[in-house]
């Protein structure tokens, strides 16, 4: 856990240096592959579902801190972190134009 905290801190510091104190995500909807099929690479991939970054963020910022939601909060945080990771250095995200 200590290593994970160090990694998160290093990444957040980099994001703040590159983008300031806020990040603008230009995309909202994304394809998501549901678990557990997401991790079964010996089978055909599961059918993609649609996720929404604003919904994931709302869930993180309004969800009660209860044990029943903590695992889902990791998934929602992963959605947001993945989108931030896909930002280009100049702060623009690849878009398919759809």
PDB file of N, CA and C in Angstrom:
ATOM      1  N   UNK A   1       0.817  -1.191   0.000  1.00  0.00           N
ATOM      2  CA  UNK A   1       0.000   0.000   0.000  1.00  0.00           C
ATOM      3  C   UNK A   1       0.867   1.264   0.000  1.00  0.00           C
ATOM      4  N   UNK A   2       1.994   1.192   0.672  1.00  0.00           N
ATOM      5  CA  UNK A   2       2.892   2.348   0.691  1.00  0.00           C
ATOM      6  C   UNK A   2       3.369   2.673  -0.718  1.00  0.00           C
ATOM      7  N   UNK A   3       3.738   1.649  -1.470  1.00  0.00           N
ATOM      8  CA  UNK A   3       4.184   1.874  -2.853  1.00  0.00           C
ATOM      9  C   UNK A   3       3.061   2.462  -3.696  1.00  0.00           C
ATOM     10  N   UNK A   4       1.847   1.973  -3.516  1.00  0.00           N
ATOM     11  CA  UNK A   4       0.707   2.487  -4.263  1.00  0.00           C
ATOM     12  C   UNK A   4       0.473   3.961  -3.948  1.00  0.00           C
ATOM     13  N   UNK A   5       0.555   4.327  -2.684  1.00  0.00           N
ATOM     14  CA  UNK A   5       0.402   5.739  -2.295  1.00  0.00           C
ATOM     15  C   UNK A   5       1.489   6.603  -2.934  1.00  0.00           C
ATOM     16  N   UNK A   6       2.720   6.103  -2.956  1.00  0.00           N
ATOM     17  CA  UNK A   6       3.811   6.851  -3.581  1.00  0.00           C
ATOM     18  C   UNK A   6       3.573   7.041  -5.076  1.00  0.00           C
ATOM     19  N   UNK A   7       3.091   6.004  -5.726  1.00  0.00           N
ATOM     20  CA  UNK A   7       2.794   6.091  -7.158  1.00  0.00           C
ATOM     21  C   UNK A   7       1.685   7.105  -7.414  1.00  0.00           C
ATOM     22  N   UNK A   8       0.600   7.021  -6.637  1.00  0.00           N
ATOM     23  CA  UNK A   8      -0.501   7.977  -6.802  1.00  0.00           C
ATOM     24  C   UNK A   8      -0.019   9.406  -6.596  1.00  0.00           C
ATOM     25  N   UNK A   9       0.766   9.632  -5.573  1.00  0.00           N
ATOM     26  CA  UNK A   9       1.264  10.971  -5.295  1.00  0.00           C
ATOM     27  C   UNK A   9       2.133  11.478  -6.439  1.00  0.00           C
ATOM     28  N   UNK A  10       3.016  10.625  -6.947  1.00  0.00           N
ATOM     29  CA  UNK A  10       3.887  11.015  -8.069  1.00  0.00           C
ATOM     30  C   UNK A  10       3.053  11.368  -9.299  1.00  0.00           C
ATOM     31  N   UNK A  11       2.033  10.566  -9.580  1.00  0.00           N
ATOM     32  CA  UNK A  11       1.186  10.807 -10.750  1.00  0.00           C
ATOM     33  C   UNK A  11       0.386  12.092 -10.581  1.00  0.00           C
ATOM     34  N   UNK A  12      -0.202  12.289  -9.406  1.00  0.00           N
ATOM     35  CA  UNK A  12      -0.984  13.505  -9.178  1.00  0.00           C
ATOM     36  C   UNK A  12      -0.119  14.754  -9.260  1.00  0.00           C
ATOM     37  N   UNK A  13       1.101  14.684  -8.753  1.00  0.00           N
ATOM     38  CA  UNK A  13       2.012  15.821  -8.874  1.00  0.00           C
ATOM     39  C   UNK A  13       2.322  16.120 -10.333  1.00  0.00           C
ATOM     40  N   UNK A  14       2.519  15.074 -11.130  1.00  0.00           N
ATOM     41  CA  UNK A  14       2.782  15.269 -12.562  1.00  0.00           C
ATOM     42  C   UNK A  14       1.581  15.917 -13.250  1.00  0.00           C
ATOM     43  N   UNK A  15       0.386  15.433 -12.949  1.00  0.00           N
ATOM     44  CA  UNK A  15      -0.826  15.996 -13.563  1.00  0.00           C
ATOM     45  C   UNK A  15      -0.966  17.465 -13.205  1.00  0.00           C
ATOM     46  N   UNK A  16      -0.721  17.818 -11.948  1.00  0.00           N
ATOM     47  CA  UNK A  16      -0.818  19.222 -11.532  1.00  0.00           C
ATOM     48  C   UNK A  16       0.220  20.086 -12.230  1.00  0.00           C
ATOM     49  N   UNK A  17       1.448  19.575 -12.399  1.00  0.00           N
ATOM     50  CA  UNK A  17       2.476  20.341 -13.109  1.00  0.00           C
ATOM     51  C   UNK A  17       2.086  20.542 -14.568  1.00  0.00           C
ATOM     52  N   UNK A  18       1.513  19.514 -15.174  1.00  0.00           N
ATOM     53  CA  UNK A  18       1.189  19.568 -16.602  1.00  0.00           C
ATOM     54  C   UNK A  18      -0.097  20.339 -16.888  1.00  0.00           C
ATOM     55  N   UNK A  19      -1.080  20.256 -15.979  1.00  0.00           N
ATOM     56  CA  UNK A  19      -2.404  20.806 -16.272  1.00  0.00           C
ATOM     57  C   UNK A  19      -2.900  21.841 -15.266  1.00  0.00           C
ATOM     58  N   UNK A  20      -2.176  22.089 -14.213  1.00  0.00           N
ATOM     59  CA  UNK A  20      -2.679  22.970 -13.164  1.00  0.00           C
ATOM     60  C   UNK A  20      -3.544  22.176 -12.195  1.00  0.00           C
ATOM     61  N   UNK A  21      -4.363  22.895 -11.456  1.00  0.00           N
ATOM     62  CA  UNK A  21      -5.151  22.247 -10.411  1.00  0.00           C
ATOM     63  C   UNK A  21      -6.434  21.597 -10.907  1.00  0.00           C
ATOM     64  N   UNK A  22      -6.716  21.701 -12.190  1.00  0.00           N
ATOM     65  CA  UNK A  22      -7.915  21.043 -12.714  1.00  0.00           C
ATOM     66  C   UNK A  22      -7.597  20.398 -14.063  1.00  0.00           C
ATOM     67  N   UNK A  23      -8.385  19.410 -14.385  1.00  0.00           N
ATOM     68  CA  UNK A  23      -8.239  18.689 -15.647  1.00  0.00           C
ATOM     69  C   UNK A  23      -9.594  18.712 -16.328  1.00  0.00           C
ATOM     70  N   UNK A  24      -9.592  19.055 -17.609  1.00  0.00           N
ATOM     71  CA  UNK A  24     -10.824  19.050 -18.387  1.00  0.00           C
ATOM     72  C   UNK A  24     -10.817  17.819 -19.276  1.00  0.00           C
ATOM     73  N   UNK A  25     -11.799  16.953 -19.073  1.00  0.00           N
ATOM     74  CA  UNK A  25     -11.957  15.779 -19.929  1.00  0.00           C
ATOM     75  C   UNK A  25     -12.998  16.110 -20.980  1.00  0.00           C
ATOM     76  N   UNK A  26     -12.599  16.044 -22.222  1.00  0.00           N
ATOM     77  CA  UNK A  26     -13.477  16.455 -23.312  1.00  0.00           C
ATOM     78  C   UNK A  26     -14.444  15.361 -23.742  1.00  0.00           C
ATOM     79  N   UNK A  27     -14.188  14.165 -23.319  1.00  0.00           N
ATOM     80  CA  UNK A  27     -15.075  13.047 -23.639  1.00  0.00           C
ATOM     81  C   UNK A  27     -15.855  12.700 -22.384  1.00  0.00           C
ATOM     82  N   UNK A  28     -17.061  12.144 -22.560  1.00  0.00           N
ATOM     83  CA  UNK A  28     -17.846  11.745 -21.394  1.00  0.00           C
ATOM     84  C   UNK A  28     -18.168  10.255 -21.442  1.00  0.00           C
ATOM     85  N   UNK A  29     -18.564   9.766 -22.590  1.00  0.00           N
ATOM     86  CA  UNK A  29     -18.956   8.360 -22.710  1.00  0.00           C
ATOM     87  C   UNK A  29     -17.778   7.520 -23.183  1.00  0.00           C
ATOM     88  N   UNK A  30     -17.745   6.264 -22.744  1.00  0.00           N
ATOM     89  CA  UNK A  30     -16.670   5.370 -23.133  1.00  0.00           C
ATOM     90  C   UNK A  30     -17.195   3.936 -23.164  1.00  0.00           C
ATOM     91  N   UNK A  31     -16.486   3.093 -23.895  1.00  0.00           N
ATOM     92  CA  UNK A  31     -16.805   1.672 -23.894  1.00  0.00           C
ATOM     93  C   UNK A  31     -16.187   1.015 -22.677  1.00  0.00           C
ATOM     94  N   UNK A  32     -16.907   0.101 -22.102  1.00  0.00           N
ATOM     95  CA  UNK A  32     -16.436  -0.609 -20.921  1.00  0.00           C
ATOM     96  C   UNK A  32     -16.702  -2.099 -21.108  1.00  0.00           C
ATOM     97  N   UNK A  33     -15.745  -2.910 -20.745  1.00  0.00           N
ATOM     98  CA  UNK A  33     -15.934  -4.360 -20.773  1.00  0.00           C
ATOM     99  C   UNK A  33     -16.201  -4.826 -19.349  1.00  0.00           C
ATOM    100  N   UNK A  34     -17.336  -5.489 -19.125  1.00  0.00           N
ATOM    101  CA  UNK A  34     -17.691  -5.871 -17.757  1.00  0.00           C
ATOM    102  C   UNK A  34     -16.842  -7.025 -17.227  1.00  0.00           C
ATOM    103  N   UNK A  35     -16.586  -6.973 -15.922  1.00  0.00           N
ATOM    104  CA  UNK A  35     -15.917  -8.072 -15.214  1.00  0.00           C
ATOM    105  C   UNK A  35     -16.965  -9.147 -14.935  1.00  0.00           C
ATOM    106  N   UNK A  36     -16.621 -10.381 -14.820  1.00  0.00           N
ATOM    107  CA  UNK A  36     -15.275 -10.916 -14.808  1.00  0.00           C
ATOM    108  C   UNK A  36     -14.746 -11.237 -16.201  1.00  0.00           C
ATOM    109  N   UNK A  37     -15.591 -11.150 -17.254  1.00  0.00           N
ATOM    110  CA  UNK A  37     -15.157 -11.480 -18.601  1.00  0.00           C
ATOM    111  C   UNK A  37     -13.999 -10.641 -19.090  1.00  0.00           C
ATOM    112  N   UNK A  38     -13.852  -9.454 -18.562  1.00  0.00           N
ATOM    113  CA  UNK A  38     -12.761  -8.557 -18.901  1.00  0.00           C
ATOM    114  C   UNK A  38     -11.405  -9.217 -18.689  1.00  0.00           C
ATOM    115  N   UNK A  39     -11.323 -10.115 -17.717  1.00  0.00           N
ATOM    116  CA  UNK A  39     -10.057 -10.739 -17.347  1.00  0.00           C
ATOM    117  C   UNK A  39      -9.894 -12.150 -17.882  1.00  0.00           C
ATOM    118  N   UNK A  40     -10.867 -12.631 -18.629  1.00  0.00           N
ATOM    119  CA  UNK A  40     -10.788 -13.987 -19.196  1.00  0.00           C
ATOM    120  C   UNK A  40     -10.322 -13.881 -20.637  1.00  0.00           C
ATOM    121  N   UNK A  41      -9.013 -13.769 -20.832  1.00  0.00           N
ATOM    122  CA  UNK A  41      -8.474 -13.568 -22.177  1.00  0.00           C
ATOM    123  C   UNK A  41      -8.427 -14.858 -22.989  1.00  0.00           C
ATOM    124  N   UNK A  42      -8.792 -15.982 -22.380  1.00  0.00           N
ATOM    125  CA  UNK A  42      -8.842 -17.240 -23.114  1.00  0.00           C
ATOM    126  C   UNK A  42     -10.178 -17.410 -23.833  1.00  0.00           C
ATOM    127  N   UNK A  43     -11.133 -16.531 -23.589  1.00  0.00           N
ATOM    128  CA  UNK A  43     -12.452 -16.567 -24.230  1.00  0.00           C
ATOM    129  C   UNK A  43     -12.649 -15.316 -25.064  1.00  0.00           C
ATOM    130  N   UNK A  44     -13.711 -15.314 -25.860  1.00  0.00           N
ATOM    131  CA  UNK A  44     -14.057 -14.102 -26.597  1.00  0.00           C
ATOM    132  C   UNK A  44     -14.364 -12.991 -25.601  1.00  0.00           C
ATOM    133  N   UNK A  45     -14.060 -11.747 -25.969  1.00  0.00           N
ATOM    134  CA  UNK A  45     -14.335 -10.647 -25.039  1.00  0.00           C
ATOM    135  C   UNK A  45     -15.837 -10.495 -24.809  1.00  0.00           C
ATOM    136  N   UNK A  46     -16.215 -10.034 -23.620  1.00  0.00           N
ATOM    137  CA  UNK A  46     -17.631  -9.806 -23.353  1.00  0.00           C
ATOM    138  C   UNK A  46     -18.139  -8.632 -24.179  1.00  0.00           C
ATOM    139  N   UNK A  47     -19.448  -8.537 -24.313  1.00  0.00           N
ATOM    140  CA  UNK A  47     -20.035  -7.423 -25.048  1.00  0.00           C
ATOM    141  C   UNK A  47     -19.768  -6.127 -24.286  1.00  0.00           C
ATOM    142  N   UNK A  48     -19.333  -5.121 -25.019  1.00  0.00           N
ATOM    143  CA  UNK A  48     -19.027  -3.836 -24.403  1.00  0.00           C
ATOM    144  C   UNK A  48     -20.304  -3.160 -23.928  1.00  0.00           C
ATOM    145  N   UNK A  49     -20.185  -2.471 -22.813  1.00  0.00           N
ATOM    146  CA  UNK A  49     -21.258  -1.627 -22.324  1.00  0.00           C
ATOM    147  C   UNK A  49     -20.791  -0.180 -22.445  1.00  0.00           C
ATOM    148  N   UNK A  50     -21.662   0.760 -22.163  1.00  0.00           N
ATOM    149  CA  UNK A  50     -21.317   2.171 -22.233  1.00  0.00           C
ATOM    150  C   UNK A  50     -21.179   2.704 -20.810  1.00  0.00           C
ATOM    151  N   UNK A  51     -20.055   3.363 -20.554  1.00  0.00           N
ATOM    152  CA  UNK A  51     -19.848   4.030 -19.281  1.00  0.00           C
ATOM    153  C   UNK A  51     -19.867   5.525 -19.486  1.00  0.00           C
ATOM    154  N   UNK A  52     -19.967   6.267 -18.395  1.00  0.00           N
ATOM    155  CA  UNK A  52     -20.012   7.724 -18.472  1.00  0.00           C
ATOM    156  C   UNK A  52     -19.129   8.310 -17.381  1.00  0.00           C
ATOM    157  N   UNK A  53     -18.152   9.117 -17.796  1.00  0.00           N
ATOM    158  CA  UNK A  53     -17.210   9.694 -16.842  1.00  0.00           C
ATOM    159  C   UNK A  53     -17.899  10.583 -15.812  1.00  0.00           C
ATOM    160  N   UNK A  54     -18.870  11.382 -16.247  1.00  0.00           N
ATOM    161  CA  UNK A  54     -19.550  12.242 -15.273  1.00  0.00           C
ATOM    162  C   UNK A  54     -20.308  11.409 -14.246  1.00  0.00           C
ATOM    163  N   UNK A  55     -20.848  10.274 -14.652  1.00  0.00           N
ATOM    164  CA  UNK A  55     -21.520   9.402 -13.697  1.00  0.00           C
ATOM    165  C   UNK A  55     -20.504   8.792 -12.722  1.00  0.00           C
ATOM    166  N   UNK A  56     -19.370   8.330 -13.244  1.00  0.00           N
ATOM    167  CA  UNK A  56     -18.333   7.777 -12.372  1.00  0.00           C
ATOM    168  C   UNK A  56     -17.867   8.828 -11.371  1.00  0.00           C
ATOM    169  N   UNK A  57     -17.652  10.065 -11.841  1.00  0.00           N
ATOM    170  CA  UNK A  57     -17.200  11.133 -10.948  1.00  0.00           C
ATOM    171  C   UNK A  57     -18.266  11.462  -9.897  1.00  0.00           C
ATOM    172  N   UNK A  58     -19.512  11.552 -10.332  1.00  0.00           N
ATOM    173  CA  UNK A  58     -20.601  11.814  -9.386  1.00  0.00           C
ATOM    174  C   UNK A  58     -20.681  10.717  -8.326  1.00  0.00           C
ATOM    175  N   UNK A  59     -20.529   9.476  -8.754  1.00  0.00           N
ATOM    176  CA  UNK A  59     -20.549   8.367  -7.794  1.00  0.00           C
ATOM    177  C   UNK A  59     -19.425   8.500  -6.773  1.00  0.00           C
ATOM    178  N   UNK A  60     -18.261   8.940  -7.226  1.00  0.00           N
ATOM    179  CA  UNK A  60     -17.122   9.099  -6.315  1.00  0.00           C
ATOM    180  C   UNK A  60     -17.321  10.245  -5.336  1.00  0.00           C
ATOM    181  N   UNK A  61     -17.917  11.311  -5.799  1.00  0.00           N
ATOM    182  CA  UNK A  61     -18.012  12.509  -4.964  1.00  0.00           C
ATOM    183  C   UNK A  61     -19.279  12.563  -4.135  1.00  0.00           C
ATOM    184  N   UNK A  62     -20.245  11.682  -4.406  1.00  0.00           N
ATOM    185  CA  UNK A  62     -21.491  11.702  -3.643  1.00  0.00           C
ATOM    186  C   UNK A  62     -21.779  10.379  -2.948  1.00  0.00           C
ATOM    187  N   UNK A  63     -20.999   9.352  -3.242  1.00  0.00           N
ATOM    188  CA  UNK A  63     -21.263   8.034  -2.657  1.00  0.00           C
ATOM    189  C   UNK A  63     -20.932   8.040  -1.167  1.00  0.00           C
ATOM    190  N   UNK A  64     -21.785   7.429  -0.370  1.00  0.00           N
ATOM    191  CA  UNK A  64     -21.446   7.316   1.046  1.00  0.00           C
ATOM    192  C   UNK A  64     -20.237   6.402   1.227  1.00  0.00           C
ATOM    193  N   UNK A  65     -19.437   6.679   2.213  1.00  0.00           N
ATOM    194  CA  UNK A  65     -18.250   5.861   2.479  1.00  0.00           C
ATOM    195  C   UNK A  65     -18.670   4.606   3.227  1.00  0.00           C
ATOM    196  N   UNK A  66     -19.305   3.712   2.527  1.00  0.00           N
ATOM    197  CA  UNK A  66     -19.744   2.450   3.124  1.00  0.00           C
ATOM    198  C   UNK A  66     -18.961   1.316   2.491  1.00  0.00           C
ATOM    199  N   UNK A  67     -18.750   0.275   3.252  1.00  0.00           N
ATOM    200  CA  UNK A  67     -17.980  -0.859   2.746  1.00  0.00           C
ATOM    201  C   UNK A  67     -18.569  -1.419   1.459  1.00  0.00           C
ATOM    202  N   UNK A  68     -19.874  -1.344   1.306  1.00  0.00           N
ATOM    203  CA  UNK A  68     -20.504  -1.947   0.123  1.00  0.00           C
ATOM    204  C   UNK A  68     -20.187  -1.190  -1.163  1.00  0.00           C
ATOM    205  N   UNK A  69     -19.752   0.058  -1.056  1.00  0.00           N
ATOM    206  CA  UNK A  69     -19.433   0.819  -2.269  1.00  0.00           C
ATOM    207  C   UNK A  69     -17.937   0.956  -2.512  1.00  0.00           C
ATOM    208  N   UNK A  70     -17.106   0.601  -1.560  1.00  0.00           N
ATOM    209  CA  UNK A  70     -15.670   0.866  -1.709  1.00  0.00           C
ATOM    210  C   UNK A  70     -15.059   0.173  -2.921  1.00  0.00           C
ATOM    211  N   UNK A  71     -15.395  -1.074  -3.177  1.00  0.00           N
ATOM    212  CA  UNK A  71     -14.843  -1.745  -4.361  1.00  0.00           C
ATOM    213  C   UNK A  71     -15.300  -1.051  -5.636  1.00  0.00           C
ATOM    214  N   UNK A  72     -16.545  -0.625  -5.687  1.00  0.00           N
ATOM    215  CA  UNK A  72     -17.023   0.082  -6.873  1.00  0.00           C
ATOM    216  C   UNK A  72     -16.332   1.429  -7.016  1.00  0.00           C
ATOM    217  N   UNK A  73     -16.007   2.057  -5.899  1.00  0.00           N
ATOM    218  CA  UNK A  73     -15.297   3.327  -5.983  1.00  0.00           C
ATOM    219  C   UNK A  73     -13.938   3.153  -6.655  1.00  0.00           C
ATOM    220  N   UNK A  74     -13.293   2.032  -6.440  1.00  0.00           N
ATOM    221  CA  UNK A  74     -12.042   1.754  -7.141  1.00  0.00           C
ATOM    222  C   UNK A  74     -12.276   1.667  -8.646  1.00  0.00           C
ATOM    223  N   UNK A  75     -13.370   1.045  -9.061  1.00  0.00           N
ATOM    224  CA  UNK A  75     -13.694   0.932 -10.488  1.00  0.00           C
ATOM    225  C   UNK A  75     -13.997   2.309 -11.066  1.00  0.00           C
ATOM    226  N   UNK A  76     -14.803   3.104 -10.364  1.00  0.00           N
ATOM    227  CA  UNK A  76     -15.132   4.449 -10.846  1.00  0.00           C
ATOM    228  C   UNK A  76     -13.889   5.329 -10.921  1.00  0.00           C
ATOM    229  N   UNK A  77     -13.023   5.224  -9.923  1.00  0.00           N
ATOM    230  CA  UNK A  77     -11.775   5.973  -9.949  1.00  0.00           C
ATOM    231  C   UNK A  77     -10.920   5.536 -11.133  1.00  0.00           C
ATOM    232  N   UNK A  78     -10.918   4.245 -11.411  1.00  0.00           N
ATOM    233  CA  UNK A  78     -10.188   3.732 -12.568  1.00  0.00           C
ATOM    234  C   UNK A  78     -10.692   4.327 -13.873  1.00  0.00           C
ATOM    235  N   UNK A  79     -12.016   4.493 -13.997  1.00  0.00           N
ATOM    236  CA  UNK A  79     -12.591   5.119 -15.198  1.00  0.00           C
ATOM    237  C   UNK A  79     -12.020   6.520 -15.385  1.00  0.00           C
ATOM    238  N   UNK A  80     -12.024   7.298 -14.311  1.00  0.00           N
ATOM    239  CA  UNK A  80     -11.565   8.686 -14.375  1.00  0.00           C
ATOM    240  C   UNK A  80     -10.055   8.741 -14.621  1.00  0.00           C
ATOM    241  N   UNK A  81      -9.298   7.924 -13.921  1.00  0.00           N
ATOM    242  CA  UNK A  81      -7.841   7.926 -14.104  1.00  0.00           C
ATOM    243  C   UNK A  81      -7.451   7.506 -15.513  1.00  0.00           C
ATOM    244  N   UNK A  82      -8.159   6.533 -16.082  1.00  0.00           N
ATOM    245  CA  UNK A  82      -7.866   6.101 -17.450  1.00  0.00           C
ATOM    246  C   UNK A  82      -8.078   7.262 -18.413  1.00  0.00           C
ATOM    247  N   UNK A  83      -9.164   8.005 -18.240  1.00  0.00           N
ATOM    248  CA  UNK A  83      -9.442   9.136 -19.127  1.00  0.00           C
ATOM    249  C   UNK A  83      -8.368  10.213 -18.997  1.00  0.00           C
ATOM    250  N   UNK A  84      -7.922  10.479 -17.769  1.00  0.00           N
ATOM    251  CA  UNK A  84      -6.843  11.452 -17.574  1.00  0.00           C
ATOM    252  C   UNK A  84      -5.563  10.947 -18.240  1.00  0.00           C
ATOM    253  N   UNK A  85      -5.300   9.653 -18.119  1.00  0.00           N
ATOM    254  CA  UNK A  85      -4.112   9.069 -18.740  1.00  0.00           C
ATOM    255  C   UNK A  85      -4.123   9.146 -20.250  1.00  0.00           C
ATOM    256  N   UNK A  86      -5.306   9.241 -20.847  1.00  0.00           N
ATOM    257  CA  UNK A  86      -5.399   9.326 -22.302  1.00  0.00           C
ATOM    258  C   UNK A  86      -5.306  10.752 -22.824  1.00  0.00           C
ATOM    259  N   UNK A  87      -5.153  11.716 -21.922  1.00  0.00           N
ATOM    260  CA  UNK A  87      -4.966  13.090 -22.373  1.00  0.00           C
ATOM    261  C   UNK A  87      -3.631  13.210 -23.081  1.00  0.00           C
ATOM    262  N   UNK A  88      -3.609  13.968 -24.146  1.00  0.00           N
ATOM    263  CA  UNK A  88      -2.356  14.248 -24.839  1.00  0.00           C
ATOM    264  C   UNK A  88      -1.558  15.269 -24.033  1.00  0.00           C
ATOM    265  N   UNK A  89      -0.254  15.353 -24.250  1.00  0.00           N
ATOM    266  CA  UNK A  89       0.567  16.295 -23.484  1.00  0.00           C
ATOM    267  C   UNK A  89       0.050  17.739 -23.512  1.00  0.00           C
ATOM    268  N   UNK A  90      -0.559  18.154 -24.621  1.00  0.00           N
ATOM    269  CA  UNK A  90      -1.041  19.522 -24.696  1.00  0.00           C
ATOM    270  C   UNK A  90      -2.436  19.666 -24.100  1.00  0.00           C
ATOM    271  N   UNK A  91      -2.925  18.613 -23.444  1.00  0.00           N
ATOM    272  CA  UNK A  91      -4.201  18.702 -22.735  1.00  0.00           C
ATOM    273  C   UNK A  91      -5.411  18.376 -23.585  1.00  0.00           C
ATOM    274  N   UNK A  92      -5.168  17.804 -24.772  1.00  0.00           N
ATOM    275  CA  UNK A  92      -6.289  17.419 -25.627  1.00  0.00           C
ATOM    276  C   UNK A  92      -6.386  15.922 -25.689  1.00  0.00           C
ATOM    277  N   UNK A  93      -7.594  15.427 -25.794  1.00  0.00           N
ATOM    278  CA  UNK A  93      -7.811  13.997 -25.823  1.00  0.00           C
ATOM    279  C   UNK A  93      -8.108  13.567 -27.247  1.00  0.00           C
ATOM    280  N   UNK A  94      -7.618  12.371 -27.615  1.00  0.00           N
ATOM    281  CA  UNK A  94      -7.979  11.840 -28.926  1.00  0.00           C
ATOM    282  C   UNK A  94      -9.490  11.715 -29.005  1.00  0.00           C
ATOM    283  N   UNK A  95     -10.067  12.059 -30.120  1.00  0.00           N
ATOM    284  CA  UNK A  95     -11.506  11.922 -30.292  1.00  0.00           C
ATOM    285  C   UNK A  95     -11.773  11.234 -31.613  1.00  0.00           C
ATOM    286  N   UNK A  96     -12.771  10.382 -31.637  1.00  0.00           N
ATOM    287  CA  UNK A  96     -13.138   9.696 -32.868  1.00  0.00           C
ATOM    288  C   UNK A  96     -14.037  10.564 -33.721  1.00  0.00           C
ATOM    289  N   UNK A  97     -14.482  11.701 -33.184  1.00  0.00           N
ATOM    290  CA  UNK A  97     -15.371  12.584 -33.936  1.00  0.00           C
ATOM    291  C   UNK A  97     -16.807  12.101 -33.946  1.00  0.00           C
ATOM    292  N   UNK A  98     -17.112  11.115 -33.130  1.00  0.00           N
ATOM    293  CA  UNK A  98     -18.487  10.604 -33.083  1.00  0.00           C
ATOM    294  C   UNK A  98     -19.264  11.275 -32.010  1.00  0.00           C
TER     295      UNK A  98
END
